[in-house]
mmCIF file with all atom_site columns, C-alpha atoms and ligand atoms in Angstrom:
data_model
loop_
_atom_site.group_PDB
_atom_site.id
_atom_site.type_symbol
_atom_site.label_atom_id
_atom_site.label_alt_id
_atom_site.label_comp_id
_atom_site.label_asym_id
_atom_site.label_entity_id
_atom_site.label_seq_id
_atom_site.pdbx_PDB_ins_code
_atom_site.Cartn_x
_atom_site.Cartn_y
_atom_site.Cartn_z
_atom_site.occupancy
_atom_site.B_iso_or_equiv
_atom_site.pdbx_formal_charge
_atom_site.auth_seq_id
_atom_site.auth_comp_id
_atom_site.auth_asym_id
_atom_site.auth_atom_id
_atom_site.pdbx_PDB_model_num
ATOM   1   C  CA  . MET X 1 1   ? -14.908 25.853 39.516  1.00 43.00 ? 9   MET X CA  1
ATOM   2   C  CA  . ASN X 1 2   ? -14.220 28.997 37.666  1.00 49.00 ? 10  ASN X CA  1
ATOM   3   C  CA  . LEU X 1 3   ? -10.917 27.983 36.439  1.00 46.00 ? 11  LEU X CA  1
ATOM   4   C  CA  . ILE X 1 4   ? -12.438 24.794 35.088  1.00 46.00 ? 12  ILE X CA  1
ATOM   5   C  CA  . LEU X 1 5   ? -15.432 26.759 33.591  1.00 44.00 ? 13  LEU X CA  1
ATOM   6   C  CA  . ALA X 1 6   ? -12.928 29.047 31.843  1.00 47.00 ? 14  ALA X CA  1
ATOM   7   C  CA  . LEU X 1 7   ? -10.792 26.294 30.528  1.00 44.00 ? 15  LEU X CA  1
ATOM   8   C  CA  . GLY X 1 8   ? -13.838 24.598 29.064  1.00 41.00 ? 16  GLY X CA  1
ATOM   9   C  CA  . LEU X 1 9   ? -14.946 27.579 27.259  1.00 42.00 ? 17  LEU X CA  1
ATOM   10  C  CA  . PHE X 1 10  ? -11.289 28.255 26.120  1.00 42.00 ? 18  PHE X CA  1
ATOM   11  C  CA  . VAL X 1 11  ? -11.453 24.548 24.628  1.00 42.00 ? 19  VAL X CA  1
ATOM   12  C  CA  . LEU X 1 12  ? -14.951 25.033 23.093  1.00 44.00 ? 20  LEU X CA  1
ATOM   13  C  CA  . THR X 1 13  ? -14.132 28.286 21.464  1.00 43.00 ? 21  THR X CA  1
ATOM   14  C  CA  . ALA X 1 14  ? -10.558 27.586 20.656  1.00 45.00 ? 22  ALA X CA  1
ATOM   15  C  CA  . THR X 1 15  ? -10.628 24.094 19.056  1.00 44.00 ? 23  THR X CA  1
ATOM   16  C  CA  . PRO X 1 16  ? -12.372 24.861 15.742  1.00 47.00 ? 24  PRO X CA  1
ATOM   17  C  CA  . ILE X 1 17  ? -10.197 27.776 15.032  1.00 46.00 ? 25  ILE X CA  1
ATOM   18  C  CA  . VAL X 1 18  ? -7.002  25.923 15.692  1.00 48.00 ? 26  VAL X CA  1
ATOM   19  C  CA  . GLN X 1 19  ? -8.009  23.150 13.523  1.00 47.00 ? 27  GLN X CA  1
ATOM   20  C  CA  . GLY X 1 20  ? -9.106  25.481 10.795  1.00 48.00 ? 28  GLY X CA  1
ATOM   21  C  CA  . GLN X 1 21  ? -5.658  26.879 10.814  1.00 61.00 ? 29  GLN X CA  1
ATOM   22  C  CA  . ARG X 1 22  ? -3.883  23.589 10.436  1.00 80.00 ? 30  ARG X CA  1
ATOM   23  C  CA  . ASP X 1 23  ? -5.850  22.699 7.349   1.00 90.00 ? 31  ASP X CA  1
ATOM   24  C  CA  . THR X 1 24  ? -3.308  23.812 4.480   1.00 93.00 ? 32  THR X CA  1
ATOM   25  C  CA  . ARG X 1 25  ? -4.921  25.946 1.977   1.00 95.00 ? 33  ARG X CA  1
ATOM   26  C  CA  . ALA X 1 26  ? -3.530  26.929 -1.435  1.00 97.00 ? 34  ALA X CA  1
ATOM   27  C  CA  . TYR X 1 27  ? -5.102  28.328 -4.805  1.00 98.00 ? 35  TYR X CA  1
ATOM   28  C  CA  . CYS X 1 28  ? -4.229  28.022 -8.383  1.00 98.00 ? 36  CYS X CA  1
ATOM   29  C  CA  . GLN X 1 29  ? -5.112  30.940 -10.793 1.00 98.00 ? 37  GLN X CA  1
ATOM   30  C  CA  . LEU X 1 30  ? -5.484  29.459 -14.322 1.00 98.00 ? 38  LEU X CA  1
ATOM   31  C  CA  . TYR X 1 31  ? -3.772  31.073 -17.415 1.00 96.00 ? 39  TYR X CA  1
ATOM   32  C  CA  . ASP X 1 32  ? -4.442  30.308 -20.839 1.00 97.00 ? 40  ASP X CA  1
ATOM   33  C  CA  . PRO X 1 33  ? -1.446  31.304 -23.178 1.00 94.00 ? 41  PRO X CA  1
ATOM   34  C  CA  . THR X 1 34  ? -2.686  30.069 -26.525 1.00 91.00 ? 42  THR X CA  1
ATOM   35  C  CA  . ASN X 1 35  ? -6.448  31.073 -26.681 1.00 87.00 ? 43  ASN X CA  1
ATOM   36  C  CA  . ARG X 1 36  ? -6.548  34.793 -25.457 1.00 87.00 ? 44  ARG X CA  1
ATOM   37  C  CA  . ASN X 1 37  ? -7.676  33.368 -21.908 1.00 89.00 ? 45  ASN X CA  1
ATOM   38  C  CA  . ARG X 1 38  ? -10.761 31.524 -23.272 1.00 96.00 ? 46  ARG X CA  1
ATOM   39  C  CA  . VAL X 1 39  ? -10.123 28.900 -20.521 1.00 98.00 ? 47  VAL X CA  1
ATOM   40  C  CA  . GLN X 1 40  ? -10.336 30.639 -17.093 1.00 98.00 ? 48  GLN X CA  1
ATOM   41  C  CA  . GLY X 1 41  ? -10.811 29.678 -13.536 1.00 98.00 ? 49  GLY X CA  1
ATOM   42  C  CA  . ARG X 1 42  ? -9.383  29.649 -10.016 1.00 98.00 ? 50  ARG X CA  1
ATOM   43  C  CA  . LEU X 1 43  ? -8.894  26.610 -7.899  1.00 98.00 ? 51  LEU X CA  1
ATOM   44  C  CA  . THR X 1 44  ? -8.879  26.190 -4.309  1.00 98.00 ? 52  THR X CA  1
ATOM   45  C  CA  . LEU X 1 45  ? -6.932  23.562 -2.540  1.00 98.00 ? 53  LEU X CA  1
ATOM   46  C  CA  . ARG X 1 46  ? -7.248  22.518 0.966   1.00 96.00 ? 54  ARG X CA  1
ATOM   47  C  CA  . GLN X 1 47  ? -5.497  19.623 2.974   1.00 95.00 ? 55  GLN X CA  1
ATOM   48  C  CA  . GLN X 1 48  ? -7.507  18.569 5.896   1.00 91.00 ? 56  GLN X CA  1
ATOM   49  C  CA  . TYR X 1 49  ? -5.799  18.442 9.174   1.00 87.00 ? 57  TYR X CA  1
ATOM   50  C  CA  . ASN X 1 50  ? -7.075  14.949 10.372  1.00 84.00 ? 58  ASN X CA  1
ATOM   51  C  CA  . THR X 1 51  ? -7.517  12.941 7.414   1.00 87.00 ? 59  THR X CA  1
ATOM   52  C  CA  . GLN X 1 52  ? -4.733  14.287 4.897   1.00 88.00 ? 60  GLN X CA  1
ATOM   53  C  CA  . LEU X 1 53  ? -7.381  14.389 2.274   1.00 95.00 ? 61  LEU X CA  1
ATOM   54  C  CA  . VAL X 1 54  ? -6.646  17.201 -0.164  1.00 97.00 ? 62  VAL X CA  1
ATOM   55  C  CA  . GLN X 1 55  ? -9.734  18.858 -1.928  1.00 98.00 ? 63  GLN X CA  1
ATOM   56  C  CA  . ILE X 1 56  ? -9.654  20.611 -5.111  1.00 98.00 ? 64  ILE X CA  1
ATOM   57  C  CA  . THR X 1 57  ? -12.513 22.681 -5.883  1.00 98.00 ? 65  THR X CA  1
ATOM   58  C  CA  . GLY X 1 58  ? -13.549 25.479 -8.154  1.00 98.00 ? 66  GLY X CA  1
ATOM   59  C  CA  . ARG X 1 59  ? -15.006 26.302 -11.669 1.00 98.00 ? 67  ARG X CA  1
ATOM   60  C  CA  . ILE X 1 60  ? -13.122 26.261 -14.913 1.00 98.00 ? 68  ILE X CA  1
ATOM   61  C  CA  . TYR X 1 61  ? -14.820 28.079 -17.871 1.00 98.00 ? 69  TYR X CA  1
ATOM   62  C  CA  . GLY X 1 62  ? -14.244 28.146 -21.641 1.00 98.00 ? 70  GLY X CA  1
ATOM   63  C  CA  . LEU X 1 63  ? -13.838 24.391 -22.185 1.00 98.00 ? 71  LEU X CA  1
ATOM   64  C  CA  . ARG X 1 64  ? -15.079 22.298 -24.926 1.00 98.00 ? 72  ARG X CA  1
ATOM   65  C  CA  . PRO X 1 65  ? -17.872 19.890 -23.431 1.00 98.00 ? 73  PRO X CA  1
ATOM   66  C  CA  . GLY X 1 66  ? -16.633 16.529 -22.206 1.00 98.00 ? 74  GLY X CA  1
ATOM   67  C  CA  . LEU X 1 67  ? -13.705 15.262 -20.423 1.00 98.00 ? 75  LEU X CA  1
ATOM   68  C  CA  . HIS X 1 68  ? -10.307 16.950 -20.058 1.00 98.00 ? 76  HIS X CA  1
ATOM   69  C  CA  . GLY X 1 69  ? -7.132  15.548 -18.670 1.00 98.00 ? 77  GLY X CA  1
ATOM   70  C  CA  . PHE X 1 70  ? -6.041  17.193 -15.521 1.00 98.00 ? 78  PHE X CA  1
ATOM   71  C  CA  . HIS X 1 71  ? -2.782  16.950 -13.736 1.00 98.00 ? 79  HIS X CA  1
ATOM   72  C  CA  . VAL X 1 72  ? -0.233  18.180 -11.467 1.00 98.00 ? 80  VAL X CA  1
ATOM   73  C  CA  . HIS X 1 73  ? 2.942   18.844 -13.731 1.00 98.00 ? 81  HIS X CA  1
ATOM   74  C  CA  . GLU X 1 74  ? 6.378   19.150 -12.250 1.00 98.00 ? 82  GLU X CA  1
ATOM   75  C  CA  . ARG X 1 75  ? 6.919   23.030 -12.401 1.00 98.00 ? 83  ARG X CA  1
ATOM   76  C  CA  . GLY X 1 76  ? 4.626   25.992 -11.778 1.00 97.00 ? 84  GLY X CA  1
ATOM   77  C  CA  . THR X 1 77  ? 5.966   27.905 -14.772 1.00 96.00 ? 85  THR X CA  1
ATOM   78  C  CA  . PHE X 1 78  ? 3.827   28.877 -17.743 1.00 92.00 ? 86  PHE X CA  1
ATOM   79  C  CA  . GLY X 1 79  ? 6.503   29.477 -20.584 1.00 94.00 ? 87  GLY X CA  1
ATOM   80  C  CA  . ARG X 1 80  ? 6.085   28.343 -24.080 1.00 96.00 ? 88  ARG X CA  1
ATOM   81  C  CA  . ASN X 1 81  ? 2.256   27.590 -23.930 1.00 96.00 ? 89  ASN X CA  1
ATOM   82  C  CA  . CYS X 1 82  ? 2.519   25.748 -20.581 1.00 97.00 ? 90  CYS X CA  1
ATOM   83  C  CA  . SER X 1 83  ? 5.159   23.269 -21.973 1.00 97.00 ? 91  SER X CA  1
ATOM   84  C  CA  . ASN X 1 84  ? 7.717   24.787 -19.337 1.00 98.00 ? 92  ASN X CA  1
ATOM   85  C  CA  . ALA X 1 85  ? 5.586   23.154 -16.679 1.00 98.00 ? 93  ALA X CA  1
ATOM   86  C  CA  . GLY X 1 86  ? 7.326   20.081 -17.646 1.00 98.00 ? 94  GLY X CA  1
ATOM   87  C  CA  . PRO X 1 87  ? 5.948   16.250 -17.531 1.00 98.00 ? 95  PRO X CA  1
ATOM   88  C  CA  . HIS X 1 88  ? 3.515   15.015 -15.030 1.00 98.00 ? 96  HIS X CA  1
ATOM   89  C  CA  . PHE X 1 89  ? 4.662   15.328 -11.238 1.00 98.00 ? 97  PHE X CA  1
ATOM   90  C  CA  . ASN X 1 90  ? 6.317   11.730 -10.888 1.00 98.00 ? 98  ASN X CA  1
ATOM   91  C  CA  . PRO X 1 91  ? 8.922   11.392 -8.187  1.00 97.00 ? 99  PRO X CA  1
ATOM   92  C  CA  . PHE X 1 92  ? 8.667   7.706  -7.936  1.00 97.00 ? 100 PHE X CA  1
ATOM   93  C  CA  . ASN X 1 93  ? 9.248   6.968  -11.463 1.00 98.00 ? 101 ASN X CA  1
ATOM   94  C  CA  . GLN X 1 94  ? 6.013   5.229  -12.163 1.00 98.00 ? 102 GLN X CA  1
ATOM   95  C  CA  . ASN X 1 95  ? 3.867   4.886  -15.552 1.00 98.00 ? 103 ASN X CA  1
ATOM   96  C  CA  . HIS X 1 96  ? 1.069   7.113  -16.025 1.00 98.00 ? 104 HIS X CA  1
ATOM   97  C  CA  . ALA X 1 97  ? -2.371  5.824  -14.616 1.00 98.00 ? 105 ALA X CA  1
ATOM   98  C  CA  . GLY X 1 98  ? -5.598  7.137  -13.067 1.00 98.00 ? 106 GLY X CA  1
ATOM   99  C  CA  . PRO X 1 99  ? -6.189  8.643  -9.757  1.00 98.00 ? 107 PRO X CA  1
ATOM   100 C  CA  . SER X 1 100 ? -7.526  5.447  -8.147  1.00 98.00 ? 108 SER X CA  1
ATOM   101 C  CA  . ASP X 1 101 ? -4.320  3.532  -9.222  1.00 98.00 ? 109 ASP X CA  1
ATOM   102 C  CA  . ALA X 1 102 ? -2.305  5.241  -6.413  1.00 97.00 ? 110 ALA X CA  1
ATOM   103 C  CA  . PRO X 1 103 ? 0.418   4.469  -5.351  1.00 97.00 ? 111 PRO X CA  1
ATOM   104 C  CA  . ARG X 1 104 ? 1.218   2.968  -8.784  1.00 98.00 ? 112 ARG X CA  1
ATOM   105 C  CA  . ARG X 1 105 ? 0.561   6.014  -10.752 1.00 98.00 ? 113 ARG X CA  1
ATOM   106 C  CA  . HIS X 1 106 ? 2.255   9.556  -11.283 1.00 98.00 ? 114 HIS X CA  1
ATOM   107 C  CA  . VAL X 1 107 ? 1.722   11.619 -8.021  1.00 98.00 ? 115 VAL X CA  1
ATOM   108 C  CA  . GLY X 1 108 ? 0.166   14.333 -10.328 1.00 98.00 ? 116 GLY X CA  1
ATOM   109 C  CA  . ASP X 1 109 ? -2.279  11.889 -12.113 1.00 98.00 ? 117 ASP X CA  1
ATOM   110 C  CA  . LEU X 1 110 ? -5.695  13.401 -11.035 1.00 98.00 ? 118 LEU X CA  1
ATOM   111 C  CA  . GLY X 1 111 ? -7.594  12.025 -13.983 1.00 98.00 ? 119 GLY X CA  1
ATOM   112 C  CA  . ASN X 1 112 ? -10.230 13.977 -15.930 1.00 98.00 ? 120 ASN X CA  1
ATOM   113 C  CA  . ILE X 1 113 ? -12.320 16.949 -15.218 1.00 98.00 ? 121 ILE X CA  1
ATOM   114 C  CA  . TYR X 1 114 ? -15.678 17.205 -17.088 1.00 98.00 ? 122 TYR X CA  1
ATOM   115 C  CA  . ALA X 1 115 ? -17.103 20.139 -18.758 1.00 98.00 ? 123 ALA X CA  1
ATOM   116 C  CA  . ASN X 1 116 ? -20.918 20.388 -19.119 1.00 98.00 ? 124 ASN X CA  1
ATOM   117 C  CA  . ASN X 1 117 ? -22.782 21.628 -22.217 1.00 98.00 ? 125 ASN X CA  1
ATOM   118 C  CA  . TRP X 1 118 ? -21.896 25.271 -21.370 1.00 98.00 ? 126 TRP X CA  1
ATOM   119 C  CA  . GLY X 1 119 ? -18.239 24.463 -21.190 1.00 98.00 ? 127 GLY X CA  1
ATOM   120 C  CA  . VAL X 1 120 ? -18.066 24.893 -17.503 1.00 98.00 ? 128 VAL X CA  1
ATOM   121 C  CA  . ALA X 1 121 ? -16.212 22.102 -15.236 1.00 98.00 ? 129 ALA X CA  1
ATOM   122 C  CA  . ASN X 1 122 ? -17.248 22.239 -11.452 1.00 98.00 ? 130 ASN X CA  1
ATOM   123 C  CA  . LEU X 1 123 ? -14.577 20.699 -9.781  1.00 98.00 ? 131 LEU X CA  1
ATOM   124 C  CA  . ALA X 1 124 ? -14.627 18.482 -6.629  1.00 97.00 ? 132 ALA X CA  1
ATOM   125 C  CA  . ILE X 1 125 ? -11.576 16.301 -6.673  1.00 98.00 ? 133 ILE X CA  1
ATOM   126 C  CA  . TYR X 1 126 ? -10.591 14.293 -3.509  1.00 98.00 ? 134 TYR X CA  1
ATOM   127 C  CA  . ASP X 1 127 ? -7.215  12.770 -3.370  1.00 97.00 ? 135 ASP X CA  1
ATOM   128 C  CA  . TYR X 1 128 ? -5.376  11.080 -0.641  1.00 94.00 ? 136 TYR X CA  1
ATOM   129 C  CA  . PHE X 1 129 ? -2.003  10.669 -2.602  1.00 96.00 ? 137 PHE X CA  1
ATOM   130 C  CA  . ILE X 1 130 ? -0.935  14.277 -3.191  1.00 97.00 ? 138 ILE X CA  1
ATOM   131 C  CA  . ARG X 1 131 ? 0.081   16.293 -0.365  1.00 95.00 ? 139 ARG X CA  1
ATOM   132 C  CA  . MET X 1 132 ? 0.598   19.959 0.690   1.00 94.00 ? 140 MET X CA  1
ATOM   133 C  CA  . ARG X 1 133 ? 2.637   19.357 3.731   1.00 86.00 ? 141 ARG X CA  1
ATOM   134 C  CA  . GLU X 1 134 ? 4.486   16.927 5.820   1.00 83.00 ? 142 GLU X CA  1
ATOM   135 C  CA  . ARG X 1 135 ? 5.597   14.445 3.137   1.00 86.00 ? 143 ARG X CA  1
ATOM   136 C  CA  . ARG X 1 136 ? 7.735   16.731 1.046   1.00 87.00 ? 144 ARG X CA  1
ATOM   137 C  CA  . GLU X 1 137 ? 8.358   14.341 -1.726  1.00 91.00 ? 145 GLU X CA  1
ATOM   138 C  CA  . LEU X 1 138 ? 4.586   14.245 -2.406  1.00 95.00 ? 146 LEU X CA  1
ATOM   139 C  CA  . SER X 1 139 ? 4.176   18.035 -2.042  1.00 96.00 ? 147 SER X CA  1
ATOM   140 C  CA  . ILE X 1 140 ? 2.447   19.788 -4.881  1.00 97.00 ? 148 ILE X CA  1
ATOM   141 C  CA  . LEU X 1 141 ? 2.992   23.129 -3.591  1.00 97.00 ? 149 LEU X CA  1
ATOM   142 C  CA  . GLY X 1 142 ? 4.741   25.393 -6.085  1.00 97.00 ? 150 GLY X CA  1
ATOM   143 C  CA  . ARG X 1 143 ? 4.057   23.014 -8.907  1.00 98.00 ? 151 ARG X CA  1
ATOM   144 C  CA  . GLY X 1 144 ? 1.764   23.539 -11.800 1.00 98.00 ? 152 GLY X CA  1
ATOM   145 C  CA  . ILE X 1 145 ? -1.665  22.176 -12.660 1.00 98.00 ? 153 ILE X CA  1
ATOM   146 C  CA  . VAL X 1 146 ? -2.324  21.741 -16.343 1.00 98.00 ? 154 VAL X CA  1
ATOM   147 C  CA  . VAL X 1 147 ? -5.909  21.497 -18.033 1.00 98.00 ? 155 VAL X CA  1
ATOM   148 C  CA  . HIS X 1 148 ? -5.737  19.493 -21.489 1.00 98.00 ? 156 HIS X CA  1
ATOM   149 C  CA  . ALA X 1 149 ? -7.614  19.509 -24.695 1.00 98.00 ? 157 ALA X CA  1
ATOM   150 C  CA  . ASP X 1 150 ? -8.333  15.875 -24.796 1.00 98.00 ? 158 ASP X CA  1
ATOM   151 C  CA  . PRO X 1 151 ? -9.461  13.262 -22.386 1.00 98.00 ? 159 PRO X CA  1
ATOM   152 C  CA  . ASP X 1 152 ? -6.887  11.350 -20.282 1.00 98.00 ? 160 ASP X CA  1
ATOM   153 C  CA  . ASP X 1 153 ? -7.084  7.538  -21.136 1.00 98.00 ? 161 ASP X CA  1
ATOM   154 C  CA  . LEU X 1 154 ? -5.679  6.838  -17.502 1.00 98.00 ? 162 LEU X CA  1
ATOM   155 C  CA  . GLY X 1 155 ? -2.858  4.738  -18.910 1.00 98.00 ? 163 GLY X CA  1
ATOM   156 C  CA  . ARG X 1 156 ? -5.274  2.402  -20.549 1.00 98.00 ? 164 ARG X CA  1
ATOM   157 C  CA  . GLY X 1 157 ? -4.844  3.597  -24.188 1.00 98.00 ? 165 GLY X CA  1
ATOM   158 C  CA  . GLY X 1 158 ? -2.614  0.646  -25.178 1.00 97.00 ? 166 GLY X CA  1
ATOM   159 C  CA  . ASN X 1 159 ? 0.255   2.474  -26.559 1.00 98.00 ? 167 ASN X CA  1
ATOM   160 C  CA  . ASP X 1 160 ? 3.353   4.120  -25.151 1.00 98.00 ? 168 ASP X CA  1
ATOM   161 C  CA  . GLU X 1 161 ? 2.031   7.683  -24.995 1.00 98.00 ? 169 GLU X CA  1
ATOM   162 C  CA  . SER X 1 162 ? -0.731  6.392  -22.744 1.00 98.00 ? 170 SER X CA  1
ATOM   163 C  CA  . LEU X 1 163 ? 1.795   5.540  -20.135 1.00 98.00 ? 171 LEU X CA  1
ATOM   164 C  CA  . LYS X 1 164 ? 3.349   8.866  -20.309 1.00 98.00 ? 172 LYS X CA  1
ATOM   165 C  CA  . THR X 1 165 ? 0.592   11.402 -20.624 1.00 98.00 ? 173 THR X CA  1
ATOM   166 C  CA  . GLY X 1 166 ? -2.683  9.584  -21.119 1.00 98.00 ? 174 GLY X CA  1
ATOM   167 C  CA  . ASN X 1 167 ? -2.913  10.939 -24.622 1.00 98.00 ? 175 ASN X CA  1
ATOM   168 C  CA  . ALA X 1 168 ? -4.514  14.136 -23.142 1.00 98.00 ? 176 ALA X CA  1
ATOM   169 C  CA  . GLY X 1 169 ? -3.240  16.367 -25.827 1.00 98.00 ? 177 GLY X CA  1
ATOM   170 C  CA  . ALA X 1 170 ? -2.407  20.018 -25.923 1.00 97.00 ? 178 ALA X CA  1
ATOM   171 C  CA  . ARG X 1 171 ? -2.094  22.007 -22.775 1.00 98.00 ? 179 ARG X CA  1
ATOM   172 C  CA  . LEU X 1 172 ? -4.952  24.646 -22.753 1.00 98.00 ? 180 LEU X CA  1
ATOM   173 C  CA  . ALA X 1 173 ? -4.184  26.296 -19.488 1.00 98.00 ? 181 ALA X CA  1
ATOM   174 C  CA  . CYS X 1 174 ? -1.934  26.072 -16.431 1.00 98.00 ? 182 CYS X CA  1
ATOM   175 C  CA  . CYS X 1 175 ? -1.414  27.797 -12.995 1.00 98.00 ? 183 CYS X CA  1
ATOM   176 C  CA  . GLN X 1 176 ? 1.076   27.461 -10.240 1.00 98.00 ? 184 GLN X CA  1
ATOM   177 C  CA  . ILE X 1 177 ? -0.087  26.253 -6.900  1.00 98.00 ? 185 ILE X CA  1
ATOM   178 C  CA  . ARG X 1 178 ? 0.585   28.884 -4.208  1.00 98.00 ? 186 ARG X CA  1
ATOM   179 C  CA  . THR X 1 179 ? -0.221  29.138 -0.426  1.00 94.00 ? 187 THR X CA  1
ATOM   180 C  CA  . PHE X 1 180 ? -2.259  32.025 0.663   1.00 85.00 ? 188 PHE X CA  1
HETATM 181 C  C1  . LIG S 2 .   ? 1.807   29.283 -28.582 1.00 55.65 ? 228 LIG S C1  1
HETATM 182 O  O1  . LIG S 2 .   ? 0.514   29.057 -29.285 1.00 55.65 ? 228 LIG S O1  1
HETATM 183 C  C2  . LIG S 2 .   ? 0.233   29.873 -30.091 1.00 55.65 ? 228 LIG S C2  1
HETATM 184 C  C3  . LIG S 2 .   ? -1.046  29.546 -30.593 1.00 55.65 ? 228 LIG S C3  1
HETATM 185 O  O2  . LIG S 2 .   ? -1.071  28.370 -30.891 1.00 55.65 ? 228 LIG S O2  1
HETATM 186 C  C4  . LIG S 2 .   ? 1.279   29.770 -31.196 1.00 55.65 ? 228 LIG S C4  1
HETATM 187 O  O3  . LIG S 2 .   ? 1.094   30.749 -32.238 1.00 55.65 ? 228 LIG S O3  1
HETATM 188 C  C5  . LIG S 2 .   ? 2.596   30.065 -30.689 1.00 55.65 ? 228 LIG S C5  1
HETATM 189 O  O4  . LIG S 2 .   ? 3.601   29.887 -31.669 1.00 55.65 ? 228 LIG S O4  1
HETATM 190 C  C6  . LIG S 2 .   ? 3.121   29.057 -29.430 1.00 55.65 ? 228 LIG S C6  1
HETATM 191 N  N1  . LIG S 2 .   ? 4.290   29.517 -28.782 1.00 55.65 ? 228 LIG S N1  1
HETATM 192 C  C7  . LIG S 2 .   ? 5.261   28.765 -28.594 1.00 55.65 ? 228 LIG S C7  1
HETATM 193 C  C8  . LIG S 2 .   ? 6.503   29.185 -27.997 1.00 55.65 ? 228 LIG S C8  1
HETATM 194 O  O5  . LIG S 2 .   ? 4.966   27.310 -28.717 1.00 55.65 ? 228 LIG S O5  1
HETATM 195 CU CU1 . LIG S 2 .   ? -1.004  16.934 -17.779 1.00 55.65 ? 229 LIG S CU1 1
HETATM 196 ZN ZN1 . LIG S 2 .   ? 0.714   10.942 -15.350 1.00 55.65 ? 230 LIG S ZN1 1
#
């Protein structure tokens, strides 16, 4: 009886902690090389233990109001005004598209973020395609996130560039996705 009680207590108290530890967490501290750090922000990434959902939350400041392309790029390096981050993360050699076109999109295609009239974007991105563990070929860990000057047309722009970059324009800021 005492043993069962003790086991019950153990399960009750231990389960949430174990699950919490199995959520994979990472962060991305933005760096703006071109505008003296006008664009700033820190993103938190979390892959849920049960559902595989990856959540990206956080706030980005210093943007022009409106939409800005937001992608995972191949490399988590910042050199040459973020161009060293390389192209969109695209392990399956697909055309550029929007987040809801998965799996027929670049793995890194997270669409747009929206900056309000104060130039602040409140991020709440939920994506079932990118991963931070298990499926290595989909893993965004160590890779870069880039925030662009212009809206991403999600591959519907009707030109070649649309199928590569979504015509999202210059790279305003970038960061490397790092585990804690
Ligand atoms: C980076 O951007 C700044 C400001 O636009 C520019 O002056 C500089 O030449 C750029 N550097 C490189 C390596 O492209
Ligand atoms: Cu991009
Ligand atoms: Zn893309």
